[in-house]
Short mmCIF file of N, CA and C in Angstrom, two decimals:
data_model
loop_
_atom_site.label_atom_id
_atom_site.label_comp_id
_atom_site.label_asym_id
_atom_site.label_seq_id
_atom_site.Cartn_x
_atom_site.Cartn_y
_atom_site.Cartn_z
N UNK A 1 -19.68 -12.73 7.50
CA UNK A 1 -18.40 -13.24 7.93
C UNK A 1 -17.41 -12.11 8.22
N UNK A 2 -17.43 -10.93 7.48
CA UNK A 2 -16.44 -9.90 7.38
C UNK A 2 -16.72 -9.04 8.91
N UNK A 3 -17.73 -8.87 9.37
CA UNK A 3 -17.53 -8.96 10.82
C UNK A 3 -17.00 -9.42 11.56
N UNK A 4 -16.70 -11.00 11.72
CA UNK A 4 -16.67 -11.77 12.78
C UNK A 4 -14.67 -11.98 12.58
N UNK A 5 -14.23 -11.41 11.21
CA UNK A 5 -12.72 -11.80 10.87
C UNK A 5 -11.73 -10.40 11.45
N UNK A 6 -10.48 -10.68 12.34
CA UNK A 6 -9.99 -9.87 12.70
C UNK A 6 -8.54 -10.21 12.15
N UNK A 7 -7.64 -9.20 11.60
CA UNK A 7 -6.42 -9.30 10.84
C UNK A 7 -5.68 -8.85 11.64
N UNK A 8 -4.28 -9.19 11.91
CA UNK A 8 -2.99 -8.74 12.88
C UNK A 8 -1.98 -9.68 12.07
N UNK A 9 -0.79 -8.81 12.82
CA UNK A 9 0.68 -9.30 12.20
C UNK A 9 1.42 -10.32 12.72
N UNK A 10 1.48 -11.34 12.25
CA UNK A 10 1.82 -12.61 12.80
C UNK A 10 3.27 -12.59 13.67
N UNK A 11 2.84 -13.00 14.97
CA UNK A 11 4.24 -12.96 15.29
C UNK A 11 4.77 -14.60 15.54
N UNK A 12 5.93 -14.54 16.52
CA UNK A 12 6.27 -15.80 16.78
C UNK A 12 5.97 -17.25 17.01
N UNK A 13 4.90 -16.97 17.88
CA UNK A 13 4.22 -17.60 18.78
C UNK A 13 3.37 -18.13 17.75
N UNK A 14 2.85 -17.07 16.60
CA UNK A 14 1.89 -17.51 15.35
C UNK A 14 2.19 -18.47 14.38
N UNK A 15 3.75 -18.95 14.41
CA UNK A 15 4.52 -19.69 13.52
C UNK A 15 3.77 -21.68 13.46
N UNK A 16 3.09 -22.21 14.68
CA UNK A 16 2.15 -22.92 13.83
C UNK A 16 1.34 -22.62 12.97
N UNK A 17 0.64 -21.77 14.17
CA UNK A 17 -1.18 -21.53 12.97
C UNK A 17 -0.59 -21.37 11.28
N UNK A 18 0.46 -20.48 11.27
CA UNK A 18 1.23 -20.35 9.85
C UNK A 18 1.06 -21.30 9.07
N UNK A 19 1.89 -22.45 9.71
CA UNK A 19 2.42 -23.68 9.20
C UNK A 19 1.30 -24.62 8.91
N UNK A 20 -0.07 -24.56 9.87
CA UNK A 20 -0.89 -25.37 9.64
C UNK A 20 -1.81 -25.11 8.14
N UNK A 21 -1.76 -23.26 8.27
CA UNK A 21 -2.93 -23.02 6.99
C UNK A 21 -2.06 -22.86 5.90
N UNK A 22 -0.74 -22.65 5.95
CA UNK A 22 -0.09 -22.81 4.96
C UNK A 22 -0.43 -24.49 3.76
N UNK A 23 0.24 -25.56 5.05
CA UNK A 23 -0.26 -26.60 4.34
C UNK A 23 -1.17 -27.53 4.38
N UNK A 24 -2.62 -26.84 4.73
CA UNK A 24 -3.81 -27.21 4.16
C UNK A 24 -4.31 -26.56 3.56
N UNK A 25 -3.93 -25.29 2.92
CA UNK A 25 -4.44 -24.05 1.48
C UNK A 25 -3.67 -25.07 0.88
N UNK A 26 -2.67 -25.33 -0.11
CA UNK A 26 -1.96 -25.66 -0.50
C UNK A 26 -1.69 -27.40 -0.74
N UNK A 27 -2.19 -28.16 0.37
CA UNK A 27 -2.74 -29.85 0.28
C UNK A 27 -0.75 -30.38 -0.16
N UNK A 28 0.13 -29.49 1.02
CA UNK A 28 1.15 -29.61 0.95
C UNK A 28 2.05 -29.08 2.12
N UNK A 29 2.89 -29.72 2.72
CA UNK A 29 4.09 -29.17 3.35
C UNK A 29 5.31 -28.02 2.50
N UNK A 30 4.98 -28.15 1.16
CA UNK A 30 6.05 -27.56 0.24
C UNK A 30 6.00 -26.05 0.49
N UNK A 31 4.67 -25.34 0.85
CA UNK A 31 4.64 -23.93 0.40
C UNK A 31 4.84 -23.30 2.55
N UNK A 32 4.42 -24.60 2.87
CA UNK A 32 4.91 -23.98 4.60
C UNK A 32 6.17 -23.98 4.66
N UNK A 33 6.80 -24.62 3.86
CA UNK A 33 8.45 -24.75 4.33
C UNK A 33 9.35 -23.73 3.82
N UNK A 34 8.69 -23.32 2.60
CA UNK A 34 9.85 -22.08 2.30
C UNK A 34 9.30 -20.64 2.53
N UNK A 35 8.00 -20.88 3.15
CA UNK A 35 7.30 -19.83 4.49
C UNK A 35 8.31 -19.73 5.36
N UNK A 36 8.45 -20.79 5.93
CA UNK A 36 9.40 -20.57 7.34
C UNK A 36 10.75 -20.45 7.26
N UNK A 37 11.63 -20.84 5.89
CA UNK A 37 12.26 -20.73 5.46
C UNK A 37 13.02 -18.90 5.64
N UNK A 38 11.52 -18.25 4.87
CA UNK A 38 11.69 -17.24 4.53
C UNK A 38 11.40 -16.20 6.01
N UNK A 39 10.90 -16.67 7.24
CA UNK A 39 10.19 -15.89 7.94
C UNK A 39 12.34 -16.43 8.58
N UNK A 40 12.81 -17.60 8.56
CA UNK A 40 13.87 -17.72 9.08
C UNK A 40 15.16 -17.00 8.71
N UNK A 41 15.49 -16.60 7.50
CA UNK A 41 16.04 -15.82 6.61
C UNK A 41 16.72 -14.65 7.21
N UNK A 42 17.56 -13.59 7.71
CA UNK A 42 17.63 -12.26 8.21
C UNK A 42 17.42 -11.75 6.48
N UNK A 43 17.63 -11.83 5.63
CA UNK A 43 17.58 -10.81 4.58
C UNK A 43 16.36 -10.47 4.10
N UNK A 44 15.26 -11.08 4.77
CA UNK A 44 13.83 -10.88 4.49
C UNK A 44 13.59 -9.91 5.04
N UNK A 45 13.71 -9.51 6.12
CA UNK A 45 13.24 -8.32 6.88
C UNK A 45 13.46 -7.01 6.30
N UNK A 46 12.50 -6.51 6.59
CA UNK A 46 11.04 -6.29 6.93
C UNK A 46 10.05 -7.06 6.28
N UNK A 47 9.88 -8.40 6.86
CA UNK A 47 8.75 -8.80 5.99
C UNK A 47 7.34 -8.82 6.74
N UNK A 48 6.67 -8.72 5.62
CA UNK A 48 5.29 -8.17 6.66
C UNK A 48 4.29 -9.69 6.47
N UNK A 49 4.19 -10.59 7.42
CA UNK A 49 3.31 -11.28 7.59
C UNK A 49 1.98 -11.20 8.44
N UNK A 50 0.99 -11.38 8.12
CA UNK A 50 -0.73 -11.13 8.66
C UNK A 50 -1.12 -12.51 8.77
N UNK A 51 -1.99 -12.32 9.58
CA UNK A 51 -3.35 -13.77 9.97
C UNK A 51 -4.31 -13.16 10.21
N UNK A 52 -5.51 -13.86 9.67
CA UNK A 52 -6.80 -13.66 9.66
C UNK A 52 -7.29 -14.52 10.51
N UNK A 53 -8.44 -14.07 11.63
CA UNK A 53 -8.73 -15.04 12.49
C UNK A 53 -10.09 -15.23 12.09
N UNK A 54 -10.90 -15.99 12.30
CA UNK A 54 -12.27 -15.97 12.16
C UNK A 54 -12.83 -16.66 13.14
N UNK A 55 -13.38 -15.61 14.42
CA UNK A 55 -14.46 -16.28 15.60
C UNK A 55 -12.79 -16.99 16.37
N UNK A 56 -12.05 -16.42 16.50
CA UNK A 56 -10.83 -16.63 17.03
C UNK A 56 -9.88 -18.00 16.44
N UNK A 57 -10.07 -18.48 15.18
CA UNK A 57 -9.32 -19.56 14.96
C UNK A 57 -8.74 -18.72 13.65
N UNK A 58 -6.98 -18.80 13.73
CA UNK A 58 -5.97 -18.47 12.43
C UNK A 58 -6.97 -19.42 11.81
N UNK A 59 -7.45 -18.63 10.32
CA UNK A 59 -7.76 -19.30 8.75
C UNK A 59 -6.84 -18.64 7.79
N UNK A 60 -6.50 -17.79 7.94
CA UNK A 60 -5.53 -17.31 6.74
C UNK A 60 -4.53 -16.42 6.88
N UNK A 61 -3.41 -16.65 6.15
CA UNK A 61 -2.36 -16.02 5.88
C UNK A 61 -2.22 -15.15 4.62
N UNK A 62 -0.94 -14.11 4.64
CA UNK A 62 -0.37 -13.61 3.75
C UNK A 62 0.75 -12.78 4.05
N UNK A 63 1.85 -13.36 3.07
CA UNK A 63 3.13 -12.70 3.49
C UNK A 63 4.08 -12.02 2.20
N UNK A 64 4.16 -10.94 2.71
CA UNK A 64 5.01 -10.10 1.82
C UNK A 64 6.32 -9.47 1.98
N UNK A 65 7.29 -9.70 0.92
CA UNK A 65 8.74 -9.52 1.61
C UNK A 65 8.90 -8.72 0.50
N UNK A 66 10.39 -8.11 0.61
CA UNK A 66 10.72 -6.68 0.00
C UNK A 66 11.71 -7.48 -1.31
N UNK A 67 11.22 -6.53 -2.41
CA UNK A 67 12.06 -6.83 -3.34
C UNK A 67 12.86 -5.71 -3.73
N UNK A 68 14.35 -5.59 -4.79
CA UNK A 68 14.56 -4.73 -5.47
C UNK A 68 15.23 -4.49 -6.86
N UNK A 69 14.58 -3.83 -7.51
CA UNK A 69 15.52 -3.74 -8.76
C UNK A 69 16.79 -3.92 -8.77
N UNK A 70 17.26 -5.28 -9.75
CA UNK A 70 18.53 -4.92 -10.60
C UNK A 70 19.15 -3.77 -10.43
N UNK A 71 20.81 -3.20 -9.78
CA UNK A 71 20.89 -1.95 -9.71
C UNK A 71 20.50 -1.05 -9.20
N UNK A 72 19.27 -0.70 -8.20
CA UNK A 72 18.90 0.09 -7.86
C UNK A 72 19.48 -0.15 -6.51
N UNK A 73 19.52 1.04 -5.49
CA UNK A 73 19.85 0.73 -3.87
C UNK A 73 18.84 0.96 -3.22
N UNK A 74 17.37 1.01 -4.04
CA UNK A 74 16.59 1.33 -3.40
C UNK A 74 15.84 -0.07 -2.93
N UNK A 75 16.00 -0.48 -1.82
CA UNK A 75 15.08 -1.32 -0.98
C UNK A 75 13.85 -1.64 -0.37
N UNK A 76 13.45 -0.19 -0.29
CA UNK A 76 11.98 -0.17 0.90
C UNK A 76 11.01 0.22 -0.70
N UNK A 77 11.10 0.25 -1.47
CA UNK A 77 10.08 0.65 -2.10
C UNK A 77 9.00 -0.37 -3.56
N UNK A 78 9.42 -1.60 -3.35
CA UNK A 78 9.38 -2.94 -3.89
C UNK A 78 9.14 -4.27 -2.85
N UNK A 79 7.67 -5.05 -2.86
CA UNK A 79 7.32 -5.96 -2.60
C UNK A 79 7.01 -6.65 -2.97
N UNK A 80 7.27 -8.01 -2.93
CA UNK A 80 6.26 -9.10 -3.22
C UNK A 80 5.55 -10.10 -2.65
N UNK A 81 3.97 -10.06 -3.32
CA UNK A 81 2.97 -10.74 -2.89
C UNK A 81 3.36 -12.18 -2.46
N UNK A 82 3.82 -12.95 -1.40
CA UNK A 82 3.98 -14.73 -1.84
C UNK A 82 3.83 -15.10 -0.36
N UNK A 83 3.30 -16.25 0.09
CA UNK A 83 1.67 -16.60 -0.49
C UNK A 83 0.71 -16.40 0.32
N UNK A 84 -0.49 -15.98 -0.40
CA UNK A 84 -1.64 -16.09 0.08
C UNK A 84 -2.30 -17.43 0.30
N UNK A 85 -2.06 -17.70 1.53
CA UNK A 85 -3.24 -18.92 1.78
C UNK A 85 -4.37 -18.72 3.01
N UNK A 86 -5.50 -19.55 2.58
CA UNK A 86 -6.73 -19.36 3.32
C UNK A 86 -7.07 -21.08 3.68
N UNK A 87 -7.59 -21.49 4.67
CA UNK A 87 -8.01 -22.71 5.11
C UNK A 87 -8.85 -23.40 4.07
N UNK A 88 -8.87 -24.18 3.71
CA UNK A 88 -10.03 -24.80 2.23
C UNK A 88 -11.24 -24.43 2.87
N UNK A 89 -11.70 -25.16 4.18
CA UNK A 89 -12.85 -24.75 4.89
C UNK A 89 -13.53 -23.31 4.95
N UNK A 90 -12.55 -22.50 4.34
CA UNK A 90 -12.71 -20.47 4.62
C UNK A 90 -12.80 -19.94 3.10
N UNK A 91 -12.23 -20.82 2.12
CA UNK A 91 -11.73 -20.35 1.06
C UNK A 91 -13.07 -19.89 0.39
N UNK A 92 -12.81 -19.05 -0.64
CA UNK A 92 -14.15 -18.40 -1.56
C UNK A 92 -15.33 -17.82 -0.68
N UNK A 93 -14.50 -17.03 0.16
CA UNK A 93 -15.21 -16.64 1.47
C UNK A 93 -15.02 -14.75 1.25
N UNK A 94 -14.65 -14.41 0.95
CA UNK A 94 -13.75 -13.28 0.82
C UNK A 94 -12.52 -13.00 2.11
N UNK A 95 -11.75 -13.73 2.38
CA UNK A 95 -10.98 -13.92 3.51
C UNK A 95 -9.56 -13.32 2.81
N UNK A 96 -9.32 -13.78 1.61
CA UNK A 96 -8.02 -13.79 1.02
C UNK A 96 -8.15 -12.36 0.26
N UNK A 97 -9.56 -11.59 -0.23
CA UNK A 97 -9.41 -9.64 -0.06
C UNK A 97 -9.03 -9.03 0.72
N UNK A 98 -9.20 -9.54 1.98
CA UNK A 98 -9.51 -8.58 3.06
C UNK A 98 -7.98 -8.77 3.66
N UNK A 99 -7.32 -10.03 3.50
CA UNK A 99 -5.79 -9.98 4.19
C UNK A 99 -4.73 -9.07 3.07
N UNK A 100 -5.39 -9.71 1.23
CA UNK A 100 -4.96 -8.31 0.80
C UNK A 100 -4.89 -6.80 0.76
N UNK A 101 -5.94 -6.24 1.13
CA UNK A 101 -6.54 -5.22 1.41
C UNK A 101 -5.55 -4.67 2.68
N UNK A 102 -5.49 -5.84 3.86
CA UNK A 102 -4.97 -4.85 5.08
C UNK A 102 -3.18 -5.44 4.79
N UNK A 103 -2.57 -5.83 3.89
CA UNK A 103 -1.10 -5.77 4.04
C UNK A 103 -1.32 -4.73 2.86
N UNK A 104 -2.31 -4.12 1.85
CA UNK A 104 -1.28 -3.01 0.78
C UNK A 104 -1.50 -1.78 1.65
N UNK A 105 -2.61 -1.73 2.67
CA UNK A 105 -2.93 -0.72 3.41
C UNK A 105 -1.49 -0.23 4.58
N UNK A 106 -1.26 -1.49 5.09
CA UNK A 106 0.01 -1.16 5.57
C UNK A 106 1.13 -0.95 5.05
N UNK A 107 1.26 -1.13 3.91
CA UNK A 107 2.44 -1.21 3.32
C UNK A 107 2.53 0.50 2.56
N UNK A 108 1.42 0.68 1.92
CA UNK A 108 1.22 2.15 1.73
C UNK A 108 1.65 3.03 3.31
N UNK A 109 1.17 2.44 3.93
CA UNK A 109 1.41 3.44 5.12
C UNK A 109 2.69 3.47 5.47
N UNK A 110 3.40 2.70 5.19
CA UNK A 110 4.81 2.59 5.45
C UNK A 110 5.60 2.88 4.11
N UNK A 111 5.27 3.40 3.46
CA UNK A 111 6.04 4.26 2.27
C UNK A 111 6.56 3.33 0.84
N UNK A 112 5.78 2.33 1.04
CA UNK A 112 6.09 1.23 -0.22
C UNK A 112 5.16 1.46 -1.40
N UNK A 113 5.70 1.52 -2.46
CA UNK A 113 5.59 2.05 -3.80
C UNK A 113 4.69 1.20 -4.59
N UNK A 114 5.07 0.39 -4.41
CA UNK A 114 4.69 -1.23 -5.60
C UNK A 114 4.33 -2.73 -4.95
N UNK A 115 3.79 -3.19 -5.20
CA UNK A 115 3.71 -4.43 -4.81
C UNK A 115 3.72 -5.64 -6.28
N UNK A 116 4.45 -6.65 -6.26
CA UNK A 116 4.36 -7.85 -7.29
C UNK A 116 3.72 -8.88 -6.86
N UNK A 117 2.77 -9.86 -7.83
CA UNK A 117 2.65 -10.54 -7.14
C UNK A 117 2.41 -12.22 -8.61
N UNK A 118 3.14 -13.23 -8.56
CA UNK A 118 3.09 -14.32 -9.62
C UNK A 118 1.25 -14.64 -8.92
N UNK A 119 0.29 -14.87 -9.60
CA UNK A 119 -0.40 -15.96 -9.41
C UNK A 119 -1.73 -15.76 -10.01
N UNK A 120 -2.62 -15.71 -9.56
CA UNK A 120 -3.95 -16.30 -10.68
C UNK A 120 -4.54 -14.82 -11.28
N UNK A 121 -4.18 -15.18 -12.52
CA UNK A 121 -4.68 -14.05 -13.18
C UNK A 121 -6.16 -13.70 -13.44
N UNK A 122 -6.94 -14.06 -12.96
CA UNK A 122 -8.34 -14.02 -12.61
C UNK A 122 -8.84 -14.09 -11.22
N UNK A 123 -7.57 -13.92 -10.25
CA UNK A 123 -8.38 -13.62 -9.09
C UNK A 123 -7.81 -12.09 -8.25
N UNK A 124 -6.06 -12.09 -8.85
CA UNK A 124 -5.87 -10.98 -8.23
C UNK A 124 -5.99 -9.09 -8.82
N UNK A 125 -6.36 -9.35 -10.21
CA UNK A 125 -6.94 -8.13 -10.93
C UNK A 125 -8.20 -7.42 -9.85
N UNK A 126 -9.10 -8.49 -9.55
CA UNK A 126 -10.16 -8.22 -8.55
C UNK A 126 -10.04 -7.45 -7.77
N UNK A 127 -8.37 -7.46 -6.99
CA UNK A 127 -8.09 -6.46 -5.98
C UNK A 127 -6.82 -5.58 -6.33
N UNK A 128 -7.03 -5.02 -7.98
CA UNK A 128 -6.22 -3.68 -8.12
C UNK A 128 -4.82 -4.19 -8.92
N UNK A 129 -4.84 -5.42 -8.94
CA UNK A 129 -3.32 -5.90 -9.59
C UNK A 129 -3.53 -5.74 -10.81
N UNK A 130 -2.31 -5.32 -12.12
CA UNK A 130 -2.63 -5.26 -13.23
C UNK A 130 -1.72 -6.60 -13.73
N UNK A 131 -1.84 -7.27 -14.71
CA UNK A 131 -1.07 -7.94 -15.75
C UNK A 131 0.28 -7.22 -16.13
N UNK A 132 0.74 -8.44 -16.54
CA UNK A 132 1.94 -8.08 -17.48
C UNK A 132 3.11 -7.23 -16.64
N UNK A 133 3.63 -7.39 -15.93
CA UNK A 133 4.38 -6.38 -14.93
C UNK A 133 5.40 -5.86 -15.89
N UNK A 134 6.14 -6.85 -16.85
CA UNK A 134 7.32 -6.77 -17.26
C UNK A 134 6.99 -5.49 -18.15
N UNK A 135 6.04 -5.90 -19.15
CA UNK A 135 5.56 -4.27 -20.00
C UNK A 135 5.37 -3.20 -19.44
N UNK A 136 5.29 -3.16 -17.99
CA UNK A 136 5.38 -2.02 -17.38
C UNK A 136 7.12 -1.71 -16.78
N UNK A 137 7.97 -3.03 -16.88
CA UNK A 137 9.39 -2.66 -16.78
C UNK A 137 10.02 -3.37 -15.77
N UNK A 138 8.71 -4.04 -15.14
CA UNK A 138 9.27 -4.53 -13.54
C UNK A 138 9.21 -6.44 -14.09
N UNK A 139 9.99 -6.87 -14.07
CA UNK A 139 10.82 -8.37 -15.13
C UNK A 139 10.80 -9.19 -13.42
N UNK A 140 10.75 -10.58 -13.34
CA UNK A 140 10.78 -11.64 -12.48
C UNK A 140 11.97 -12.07 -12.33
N UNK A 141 12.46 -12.00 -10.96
CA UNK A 141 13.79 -12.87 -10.91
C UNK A 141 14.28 -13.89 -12.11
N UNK A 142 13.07 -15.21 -12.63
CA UNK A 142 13.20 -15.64 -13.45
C UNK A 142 12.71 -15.56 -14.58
N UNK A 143 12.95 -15.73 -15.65
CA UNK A 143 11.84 -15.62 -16.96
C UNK A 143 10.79 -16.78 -16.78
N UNK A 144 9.64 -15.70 -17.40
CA UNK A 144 8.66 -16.54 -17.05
C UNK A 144 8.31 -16.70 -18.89
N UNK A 145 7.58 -17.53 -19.51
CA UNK A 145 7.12 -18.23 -20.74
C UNK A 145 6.14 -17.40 -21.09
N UNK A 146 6.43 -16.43 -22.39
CA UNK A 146 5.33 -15.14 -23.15
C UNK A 146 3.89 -15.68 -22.26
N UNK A 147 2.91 -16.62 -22.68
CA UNK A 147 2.12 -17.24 -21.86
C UNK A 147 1.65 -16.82 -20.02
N UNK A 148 2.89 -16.95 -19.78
CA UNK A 148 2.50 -16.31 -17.99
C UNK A 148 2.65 -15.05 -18.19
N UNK A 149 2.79 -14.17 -19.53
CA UNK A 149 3.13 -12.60 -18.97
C UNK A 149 1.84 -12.27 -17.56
N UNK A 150 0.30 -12.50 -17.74
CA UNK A 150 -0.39 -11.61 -17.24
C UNK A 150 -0.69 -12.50 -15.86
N UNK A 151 0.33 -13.25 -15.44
CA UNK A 151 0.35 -13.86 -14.47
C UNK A 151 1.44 -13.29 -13.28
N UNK A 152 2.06 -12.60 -14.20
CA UNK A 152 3.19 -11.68 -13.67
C UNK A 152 2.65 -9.87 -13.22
N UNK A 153 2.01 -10.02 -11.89
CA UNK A 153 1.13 -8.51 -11.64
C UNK A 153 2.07 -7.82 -10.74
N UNK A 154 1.49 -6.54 -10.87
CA UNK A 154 2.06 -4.72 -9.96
C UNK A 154 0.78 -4.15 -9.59
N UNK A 155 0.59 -3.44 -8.62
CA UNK A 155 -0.15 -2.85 -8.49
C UNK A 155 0.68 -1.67 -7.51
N UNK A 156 0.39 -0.04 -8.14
CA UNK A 156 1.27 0.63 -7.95
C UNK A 156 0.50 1.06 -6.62
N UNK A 157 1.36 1.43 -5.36
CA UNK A 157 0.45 1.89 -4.06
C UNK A 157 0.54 3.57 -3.71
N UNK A 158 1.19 4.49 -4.56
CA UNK A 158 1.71 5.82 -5.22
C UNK A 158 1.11 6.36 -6.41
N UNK A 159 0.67 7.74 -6.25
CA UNK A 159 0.74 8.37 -7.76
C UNK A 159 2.36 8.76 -8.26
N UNK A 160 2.95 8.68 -7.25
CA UNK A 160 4.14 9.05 -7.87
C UNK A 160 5.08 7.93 -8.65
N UNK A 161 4.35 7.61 -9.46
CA UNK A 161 5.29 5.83 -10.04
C UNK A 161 6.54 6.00 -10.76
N UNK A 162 7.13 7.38 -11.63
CA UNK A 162 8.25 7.84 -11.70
C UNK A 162 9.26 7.26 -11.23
N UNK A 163 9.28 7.61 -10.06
CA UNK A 163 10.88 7.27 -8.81
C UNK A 163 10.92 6.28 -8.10
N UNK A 164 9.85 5.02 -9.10
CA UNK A 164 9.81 3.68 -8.82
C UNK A 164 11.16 2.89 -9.57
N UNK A 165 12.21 2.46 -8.98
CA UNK A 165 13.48 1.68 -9.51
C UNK A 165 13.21 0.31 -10.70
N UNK A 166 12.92 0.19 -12.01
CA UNK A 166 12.45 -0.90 -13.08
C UNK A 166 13.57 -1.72 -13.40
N UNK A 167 13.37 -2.68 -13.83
CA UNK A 167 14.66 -4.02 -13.81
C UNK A 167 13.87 -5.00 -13.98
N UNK A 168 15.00 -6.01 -13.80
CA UNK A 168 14.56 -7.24 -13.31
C UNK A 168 14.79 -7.06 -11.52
N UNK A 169 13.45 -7.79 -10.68
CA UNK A 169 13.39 -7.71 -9.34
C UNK A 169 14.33 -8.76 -8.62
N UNK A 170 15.09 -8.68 -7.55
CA UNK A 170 15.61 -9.35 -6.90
C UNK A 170 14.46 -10.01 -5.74
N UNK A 171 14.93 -11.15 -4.97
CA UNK A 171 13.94 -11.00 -4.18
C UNK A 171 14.68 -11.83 -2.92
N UNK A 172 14.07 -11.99 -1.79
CA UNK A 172 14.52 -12.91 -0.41
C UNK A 172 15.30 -14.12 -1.55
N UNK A 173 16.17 -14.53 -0.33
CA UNK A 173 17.03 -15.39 -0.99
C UNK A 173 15.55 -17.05 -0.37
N UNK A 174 15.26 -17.22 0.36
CA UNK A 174 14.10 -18.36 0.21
C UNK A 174 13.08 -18.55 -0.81
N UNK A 175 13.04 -17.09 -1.69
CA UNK A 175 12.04 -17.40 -2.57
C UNK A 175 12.75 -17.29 -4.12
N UNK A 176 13.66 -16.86 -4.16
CA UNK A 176 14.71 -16.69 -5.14
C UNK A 176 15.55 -18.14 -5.85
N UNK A 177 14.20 -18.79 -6.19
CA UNK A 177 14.87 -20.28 -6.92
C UNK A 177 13.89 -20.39 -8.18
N UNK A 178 14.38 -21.16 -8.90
CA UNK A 178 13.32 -20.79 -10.26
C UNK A 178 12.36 -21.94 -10.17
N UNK A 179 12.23 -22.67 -8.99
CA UNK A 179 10.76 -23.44 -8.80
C UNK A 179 9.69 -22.53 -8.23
N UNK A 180 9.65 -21.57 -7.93
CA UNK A 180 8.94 -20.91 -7.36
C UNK A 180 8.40 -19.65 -8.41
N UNK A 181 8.78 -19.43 -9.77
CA UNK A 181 8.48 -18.81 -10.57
C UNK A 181 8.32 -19.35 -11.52
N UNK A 182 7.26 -20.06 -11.40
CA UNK A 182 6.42 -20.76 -12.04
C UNK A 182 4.62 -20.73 -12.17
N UNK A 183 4.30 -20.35 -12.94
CA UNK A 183 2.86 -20.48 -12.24
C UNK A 183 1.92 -21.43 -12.79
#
């Protein structure tokens, strides 16, 4: 399959295919809407959204927008993972590595430090995420319940993790509600 899948940066024109694999990963309109929400937003930008095609049909998404420490003015050097979706039909395919793989690749290339990301703590360790973000210093817009600590991941994209800004993270104002930090 990993042959036949080609990854690019979603543009305008891409805003169905979005909307469609958004809510059939998901068996919901809820997680496309504050997608588009967020792709609608100006304070998101630079956000980096990808599609995965397979044999030329969008199966999967992933979109990552910039976060930043509490206090810090530093902007470009804090992301977060939200959401990865893949078509049910594609899913457990390795589709949803490989769109991770090519947004930390770009995102390293573009001088970003860190990436966060809330969600399954048994699938995204697989690709380099560690647990527990907050014990490392980097805290969730909202509190999350002792219980979700290792649901709360970083994965640093730098050896230089030093002159990484720690707090609690701010994030896009579309994803910045405490239904969404939940896992």
């Amino acid at each position: 399959m990993e042959n036949d899948v080609q990854i690019r940066r979603a543009t305008s024109d891409d805003f169905n295919d979005v909307m469609q694999i958004e809510t059939l990963a998901f068996g919901s309109a809820k997680e496309a809407e504050w997608v588009a929400e967020v792709i609608a937003v100006e304070n998101t930008e630079p956000y980096l959204s990808l599609l995965a095609f397979y044999r030329g049909e969008a199966v999967g998404h992933i979109l990552f927008t910039p976060g930043v420490a509490e206090g810090s003015a530093d902007t470009s050097s804090i992301y977060i993972l939200a959401p990865l979706a893949i078509k049910p039909a594609y899913q457990k395919q390795g589709l949803g590595g490989l769109l991770i793989e090519a947004g930390l690749r770009y995102l390293r290339e573009s001088g970003v430090k860190l990436v966060l990301v809330l969600g399954h703590k048994e699938y995204y360790p697989r690709h380099g995420f560690k647990g527990d973000a907050e014990s490392a210093g980097f805290f969730p817009p909202y509190p999350l319940p002792r219980e979700y600590a290792d649901y709360w991941m970083y994965q640093y994209l730098t050896p230089d993790t030093d002159n990484i800004p720690k707090g609690r993270i701010r994030c896009t104002t579309a994803l910045d509600k405490p239904q969404h930090w939940r896992e």
